[in-house]
PDB file of C-alpha atoms in Angstrom:
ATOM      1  CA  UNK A 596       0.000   0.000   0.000  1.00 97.00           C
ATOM      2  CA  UNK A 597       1.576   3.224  -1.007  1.00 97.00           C
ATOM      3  CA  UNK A 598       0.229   6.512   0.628  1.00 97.00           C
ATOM      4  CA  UNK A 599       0.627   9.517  -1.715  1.00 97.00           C
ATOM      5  CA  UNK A 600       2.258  11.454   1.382  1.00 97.00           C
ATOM      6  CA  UNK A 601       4.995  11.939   3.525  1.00 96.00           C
ATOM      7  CA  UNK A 602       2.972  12.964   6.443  1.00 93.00           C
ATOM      8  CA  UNK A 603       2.671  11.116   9.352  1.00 92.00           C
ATOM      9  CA  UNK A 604      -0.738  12.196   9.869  1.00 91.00           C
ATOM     10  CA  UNK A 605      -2.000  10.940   6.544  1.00 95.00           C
ATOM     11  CA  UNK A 606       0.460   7.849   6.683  1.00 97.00           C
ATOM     12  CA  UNK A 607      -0.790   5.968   9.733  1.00 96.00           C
ATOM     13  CA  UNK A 608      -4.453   6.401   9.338  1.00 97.00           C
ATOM     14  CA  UNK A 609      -4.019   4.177   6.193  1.00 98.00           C
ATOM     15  CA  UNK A 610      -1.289   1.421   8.143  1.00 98.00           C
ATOM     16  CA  UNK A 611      -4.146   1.308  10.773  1.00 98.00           C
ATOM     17  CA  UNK A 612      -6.997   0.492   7.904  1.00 98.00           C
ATOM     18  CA  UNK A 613      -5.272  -1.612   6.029  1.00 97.00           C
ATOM     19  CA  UNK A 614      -2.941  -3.343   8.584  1.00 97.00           C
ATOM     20  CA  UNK A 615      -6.514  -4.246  10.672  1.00 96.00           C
ATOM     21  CA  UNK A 616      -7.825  -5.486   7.375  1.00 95.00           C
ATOM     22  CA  UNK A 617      -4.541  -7.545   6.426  1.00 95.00           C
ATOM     23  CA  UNK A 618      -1.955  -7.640   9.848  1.00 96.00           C
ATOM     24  CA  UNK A 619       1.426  -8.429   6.967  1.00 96.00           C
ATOM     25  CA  UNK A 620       0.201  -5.004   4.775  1.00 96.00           C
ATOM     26  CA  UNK A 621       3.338  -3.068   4.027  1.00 96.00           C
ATOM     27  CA  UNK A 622       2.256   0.164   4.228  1.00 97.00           C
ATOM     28  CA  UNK A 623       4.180   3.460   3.027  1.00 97.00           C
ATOM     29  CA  UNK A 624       3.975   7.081   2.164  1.00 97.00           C
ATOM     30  CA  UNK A 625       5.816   8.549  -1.036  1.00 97.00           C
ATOM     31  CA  UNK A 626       6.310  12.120  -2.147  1.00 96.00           C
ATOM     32  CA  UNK A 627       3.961  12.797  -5.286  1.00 97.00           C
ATOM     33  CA  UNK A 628       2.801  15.674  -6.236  1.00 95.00           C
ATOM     34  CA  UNK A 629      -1.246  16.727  -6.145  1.00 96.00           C
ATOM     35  CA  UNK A 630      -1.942  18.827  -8.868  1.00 97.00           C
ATOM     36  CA  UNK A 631      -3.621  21.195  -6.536  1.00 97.00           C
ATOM     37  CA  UNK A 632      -3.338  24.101  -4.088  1.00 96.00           C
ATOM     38  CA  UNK A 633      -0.991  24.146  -1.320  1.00 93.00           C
ATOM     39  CA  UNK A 634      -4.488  25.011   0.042  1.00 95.00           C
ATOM     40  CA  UNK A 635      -7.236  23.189  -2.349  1.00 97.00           C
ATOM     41  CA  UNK A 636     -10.838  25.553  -2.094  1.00 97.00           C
ATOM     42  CA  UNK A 637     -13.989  23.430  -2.480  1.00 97.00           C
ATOM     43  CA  UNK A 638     -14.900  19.789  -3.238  1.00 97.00           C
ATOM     44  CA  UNK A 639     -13.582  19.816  -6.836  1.00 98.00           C
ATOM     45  CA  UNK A 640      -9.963  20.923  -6.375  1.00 98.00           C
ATOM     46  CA  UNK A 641     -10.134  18.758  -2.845  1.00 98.00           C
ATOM     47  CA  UNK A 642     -11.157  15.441  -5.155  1.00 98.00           C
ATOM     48  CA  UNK A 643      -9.179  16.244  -7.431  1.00 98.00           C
ATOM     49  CA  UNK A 644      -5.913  16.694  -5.528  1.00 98.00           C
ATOM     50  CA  UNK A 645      -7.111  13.128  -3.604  1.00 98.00           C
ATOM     51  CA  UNK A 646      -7.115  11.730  -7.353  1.00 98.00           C
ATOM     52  CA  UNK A 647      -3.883  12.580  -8.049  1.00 98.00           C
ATOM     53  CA  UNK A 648      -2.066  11.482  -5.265  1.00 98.00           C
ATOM     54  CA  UNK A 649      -3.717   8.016  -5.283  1.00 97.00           C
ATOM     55  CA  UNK A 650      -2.666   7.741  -8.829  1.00 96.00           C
ATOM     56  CA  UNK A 651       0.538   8.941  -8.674  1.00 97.00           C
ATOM     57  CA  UNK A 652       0.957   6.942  -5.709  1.00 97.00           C
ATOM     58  CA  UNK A 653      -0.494   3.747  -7.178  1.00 94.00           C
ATOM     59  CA  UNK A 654       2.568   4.495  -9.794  1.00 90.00           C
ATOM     60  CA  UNK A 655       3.179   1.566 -12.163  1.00 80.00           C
ATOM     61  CA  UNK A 656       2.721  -1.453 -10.180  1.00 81.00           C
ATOM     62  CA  UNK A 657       0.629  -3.889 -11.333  1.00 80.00           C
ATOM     63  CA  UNK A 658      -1.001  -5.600  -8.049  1.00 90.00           C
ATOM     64  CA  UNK A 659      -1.229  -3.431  -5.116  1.00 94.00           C
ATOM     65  CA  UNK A 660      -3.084   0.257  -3.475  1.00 97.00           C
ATOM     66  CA  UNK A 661      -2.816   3.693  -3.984  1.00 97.00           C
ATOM     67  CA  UNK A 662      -4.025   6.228  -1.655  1.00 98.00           C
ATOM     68  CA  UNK A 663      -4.488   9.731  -1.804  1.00 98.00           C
ATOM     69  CA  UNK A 664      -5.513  11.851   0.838  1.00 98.00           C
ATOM     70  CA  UNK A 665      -6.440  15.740   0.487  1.00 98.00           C
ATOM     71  CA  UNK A 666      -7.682  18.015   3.013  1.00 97.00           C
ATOM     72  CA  UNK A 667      -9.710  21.397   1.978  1.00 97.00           C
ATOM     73  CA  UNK A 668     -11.539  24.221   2.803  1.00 98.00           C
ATOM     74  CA  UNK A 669     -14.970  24.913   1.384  1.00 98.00           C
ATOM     75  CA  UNK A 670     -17.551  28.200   1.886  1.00 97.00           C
ATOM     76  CA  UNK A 671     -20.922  28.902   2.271  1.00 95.00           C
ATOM     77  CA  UNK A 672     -22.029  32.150   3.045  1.00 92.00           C
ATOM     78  CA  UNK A 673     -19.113  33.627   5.192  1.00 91.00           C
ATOM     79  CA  UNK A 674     -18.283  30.300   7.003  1.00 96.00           C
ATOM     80  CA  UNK A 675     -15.387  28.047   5.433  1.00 97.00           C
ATOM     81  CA  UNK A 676     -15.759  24.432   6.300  1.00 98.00           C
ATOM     82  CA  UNK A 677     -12.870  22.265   6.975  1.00 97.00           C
ATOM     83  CA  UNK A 678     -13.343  18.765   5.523  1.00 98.00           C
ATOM     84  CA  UNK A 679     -11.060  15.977   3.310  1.00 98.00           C
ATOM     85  CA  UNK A 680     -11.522  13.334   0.398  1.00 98.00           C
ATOM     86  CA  UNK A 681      -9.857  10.263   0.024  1.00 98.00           C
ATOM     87  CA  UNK A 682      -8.713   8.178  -2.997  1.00 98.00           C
ATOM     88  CA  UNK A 683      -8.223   4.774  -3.429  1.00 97.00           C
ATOM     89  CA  UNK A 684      -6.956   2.873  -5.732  1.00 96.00           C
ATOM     90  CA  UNK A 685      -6.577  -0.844  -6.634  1.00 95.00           C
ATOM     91  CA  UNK A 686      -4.808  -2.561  -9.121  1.00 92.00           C
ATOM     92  CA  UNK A 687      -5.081  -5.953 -10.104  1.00 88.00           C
ATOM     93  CA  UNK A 688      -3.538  -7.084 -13.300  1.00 81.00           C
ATOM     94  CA  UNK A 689      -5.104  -4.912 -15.848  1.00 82.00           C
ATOM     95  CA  UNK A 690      -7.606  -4.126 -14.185  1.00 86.00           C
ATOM     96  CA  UNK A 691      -7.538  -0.728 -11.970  1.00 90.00           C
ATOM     97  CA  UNK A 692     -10.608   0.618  -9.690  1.00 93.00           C
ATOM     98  CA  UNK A 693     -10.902   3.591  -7.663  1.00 96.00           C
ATOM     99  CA  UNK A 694     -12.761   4.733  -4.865  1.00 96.00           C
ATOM    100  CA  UNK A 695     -13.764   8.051  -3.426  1.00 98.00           C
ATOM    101  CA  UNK A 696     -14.783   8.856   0.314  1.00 98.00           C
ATOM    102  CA  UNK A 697     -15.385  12.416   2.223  1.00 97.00           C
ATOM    103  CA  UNK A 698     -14.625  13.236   5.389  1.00 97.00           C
ATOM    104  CA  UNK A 699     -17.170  14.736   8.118  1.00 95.00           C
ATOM    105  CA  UNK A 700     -16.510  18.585   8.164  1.00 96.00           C
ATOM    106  CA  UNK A 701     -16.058  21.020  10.783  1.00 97.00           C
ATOM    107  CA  UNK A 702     -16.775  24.662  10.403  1.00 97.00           C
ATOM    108  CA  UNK A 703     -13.432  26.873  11.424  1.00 97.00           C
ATOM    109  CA  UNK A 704     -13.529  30.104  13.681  1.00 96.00           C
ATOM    110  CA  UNK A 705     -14.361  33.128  11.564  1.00 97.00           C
ATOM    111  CA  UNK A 706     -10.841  34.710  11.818  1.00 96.00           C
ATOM    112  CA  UNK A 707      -9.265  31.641  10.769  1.00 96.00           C
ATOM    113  CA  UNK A 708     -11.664  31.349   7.781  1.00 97.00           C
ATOM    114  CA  UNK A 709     -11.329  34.941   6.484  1.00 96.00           C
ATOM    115  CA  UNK A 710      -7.549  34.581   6.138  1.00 96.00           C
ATOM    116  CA  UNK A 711      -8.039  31.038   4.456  1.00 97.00           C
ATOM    117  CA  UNK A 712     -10.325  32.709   1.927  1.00 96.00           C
ATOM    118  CA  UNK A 713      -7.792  35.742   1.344  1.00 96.00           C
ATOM    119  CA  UNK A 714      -5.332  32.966   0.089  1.00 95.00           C
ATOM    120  CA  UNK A 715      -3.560  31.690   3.041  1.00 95.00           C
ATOM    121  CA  UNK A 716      -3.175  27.525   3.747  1.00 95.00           C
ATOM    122  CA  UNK A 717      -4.953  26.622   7.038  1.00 95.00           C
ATOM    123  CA  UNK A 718      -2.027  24.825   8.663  1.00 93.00           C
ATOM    124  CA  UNK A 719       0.180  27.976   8.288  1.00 95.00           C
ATOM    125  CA  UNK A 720      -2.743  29.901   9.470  1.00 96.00           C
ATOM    126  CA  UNK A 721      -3.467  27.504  13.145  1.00 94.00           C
ATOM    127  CA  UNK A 722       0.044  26.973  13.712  1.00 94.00           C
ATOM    128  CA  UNK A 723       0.409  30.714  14.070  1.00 95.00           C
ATOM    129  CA  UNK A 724      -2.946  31.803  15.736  1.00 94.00           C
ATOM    130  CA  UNK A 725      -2.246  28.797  18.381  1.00 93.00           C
ATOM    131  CA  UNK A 726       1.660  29.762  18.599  1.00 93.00           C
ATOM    132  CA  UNK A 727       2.459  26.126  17.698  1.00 93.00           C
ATOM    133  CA  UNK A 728       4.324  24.515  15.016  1.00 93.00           C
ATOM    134  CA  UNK A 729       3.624  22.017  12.242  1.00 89.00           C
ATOM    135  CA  UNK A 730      -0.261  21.228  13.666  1.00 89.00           C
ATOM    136  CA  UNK A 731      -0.631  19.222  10.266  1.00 87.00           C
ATOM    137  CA  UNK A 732       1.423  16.368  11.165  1.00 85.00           C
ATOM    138  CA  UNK A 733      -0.027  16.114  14.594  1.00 85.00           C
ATOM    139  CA  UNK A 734      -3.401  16.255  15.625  1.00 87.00           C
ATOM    140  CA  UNK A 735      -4.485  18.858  13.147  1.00 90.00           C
ATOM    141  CA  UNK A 736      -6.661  21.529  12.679  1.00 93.00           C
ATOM    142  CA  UNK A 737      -9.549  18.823  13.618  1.00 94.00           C
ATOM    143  CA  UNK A 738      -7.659  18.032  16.820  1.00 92.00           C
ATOM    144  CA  UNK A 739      -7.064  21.522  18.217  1.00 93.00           C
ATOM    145  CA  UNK A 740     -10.525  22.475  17.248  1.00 95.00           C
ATOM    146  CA  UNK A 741     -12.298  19.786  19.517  1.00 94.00           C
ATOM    147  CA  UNK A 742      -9.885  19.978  22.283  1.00 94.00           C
ATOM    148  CA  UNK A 743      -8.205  16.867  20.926  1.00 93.00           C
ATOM    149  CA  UNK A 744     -11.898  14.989  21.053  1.00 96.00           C
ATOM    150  CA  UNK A 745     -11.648  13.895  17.295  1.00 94.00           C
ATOM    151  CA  UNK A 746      -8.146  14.174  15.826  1.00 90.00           C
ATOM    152  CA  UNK A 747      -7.248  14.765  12.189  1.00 91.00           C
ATOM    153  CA  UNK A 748      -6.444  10.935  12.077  1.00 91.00           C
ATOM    154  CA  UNK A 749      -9.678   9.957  13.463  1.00 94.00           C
ATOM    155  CA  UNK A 750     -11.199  11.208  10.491  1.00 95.00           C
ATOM    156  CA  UNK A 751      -8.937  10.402   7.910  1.00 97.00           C
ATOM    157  CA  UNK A 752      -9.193   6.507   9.325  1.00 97.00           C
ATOM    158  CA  UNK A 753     -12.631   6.801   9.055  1.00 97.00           C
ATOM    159  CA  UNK A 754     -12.908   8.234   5.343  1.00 98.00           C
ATOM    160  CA  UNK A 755     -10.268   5.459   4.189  1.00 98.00           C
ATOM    161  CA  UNK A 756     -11.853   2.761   5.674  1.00 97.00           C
ATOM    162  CA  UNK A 757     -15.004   4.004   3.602  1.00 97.00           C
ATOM    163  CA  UNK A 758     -13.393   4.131   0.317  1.00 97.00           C
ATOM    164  CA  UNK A 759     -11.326   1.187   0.587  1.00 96.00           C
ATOM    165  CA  UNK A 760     -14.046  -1.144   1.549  1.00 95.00           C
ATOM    166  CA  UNK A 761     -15.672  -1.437  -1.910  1.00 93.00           C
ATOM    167  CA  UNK A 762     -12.264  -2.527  -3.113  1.00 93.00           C
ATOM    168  CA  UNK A 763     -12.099  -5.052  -0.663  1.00 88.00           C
ATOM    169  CA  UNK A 764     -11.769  -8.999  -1.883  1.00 69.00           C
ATOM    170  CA  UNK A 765     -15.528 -10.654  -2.050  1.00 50.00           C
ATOM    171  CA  UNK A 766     -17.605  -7.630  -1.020  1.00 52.00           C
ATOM    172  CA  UNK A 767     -19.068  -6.556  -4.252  1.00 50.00           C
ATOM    173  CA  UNK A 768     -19.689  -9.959  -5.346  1.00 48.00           C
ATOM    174  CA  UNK A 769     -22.143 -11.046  -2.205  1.00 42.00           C
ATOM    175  CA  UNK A 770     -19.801 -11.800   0.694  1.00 43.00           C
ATOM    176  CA  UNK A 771     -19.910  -9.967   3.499  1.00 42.00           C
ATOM    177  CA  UNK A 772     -16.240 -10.041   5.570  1.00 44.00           C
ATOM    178  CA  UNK A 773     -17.145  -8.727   9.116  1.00 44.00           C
ATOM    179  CA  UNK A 774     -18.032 -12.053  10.881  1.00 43.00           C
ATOM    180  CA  UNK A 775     -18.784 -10.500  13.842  1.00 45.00           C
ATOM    181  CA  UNK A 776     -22.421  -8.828  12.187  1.00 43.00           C
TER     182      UNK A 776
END
């Protein structure tokens, strides 16, 4: 499974998925490049840049996963909306399918949102209204939000596990996996 990041944030989410799924998954992130906005604004560039990074991750290879993870910023109204997609891809033989999956979203404070709208990214922007450094390969904006309640991996764990479960062995064609429901 290759993760179309370096972050640790975006990394482990995935190892915990896919390493609950299959305990001997190899799991790891590589630099690619998402096509998109430091910052992405709204669902399209925020798929898109998810796309990408699963692809590019996914490389050449002719069995394994690609996963792309992108977080973004939408707005309605004044309010901007914090929320992610995730991308997954699967390829077996010549065969190749993909699967997309949002994350919940959390609407940001109005002074963070204003600057996010005027063009900066929002882990710049946290990191210096909290006085911390690199909140994006922590907790996240998600985590400092909700007092560390729900944590930016939290949600990226669940979003992955959503798009990745279509792709898993059996389950389209009638079987269901879980045999504890």
């Amino acid at each position: 499974v290759r993760v179309g990041s370096l972050n640790p944030a975006k990394v482990q989410p995935v190892r915990d998925v896919f390493c609950a799924w299959w305990p001997e998954a190899s799991v790891e992130g590589v630099a690619v490049v998402s096509g998109v906005p430091d910052q992405p604004l709204g669902e399209e560039q925020t798929r898109a840049g998810a796309l990408n990074r699963a692809w590019a991750a996914l490389g050449e290879v002719a069995e394994g996963w690609g996963v792309g993870l992108e977080g973004g910023v939408t707005f309605r109204g004044p309010d901007g909306w914090l929320f992610g997609v995730v991308a997954v891809a699967h390829a077996r033989g010549a065969q190749v399918r993909v699967e997309v999956a949002r994350t919940a979203e959390l609407r940001l404070p109005p002074r963070v949102a204003v600057r996010v709208r005027a063009g900066e990214e929002l882990g710049q922007v946290m990191d210096e209204v909290l006085g911390v450094t690199d909140l994006k390969r922590g907790v996240g904006s998600v985590g400092a939000l909700t007092g560390g309640l729900v944590t930016r991996a939290d949600v990226w764990r669940q979003a992955v596990a959503l798009a990745a479960t279509p792709l898993r062995d059996g389950l389209l064609g009638g079987a269901f996996l879980y045999a504890g429901a």
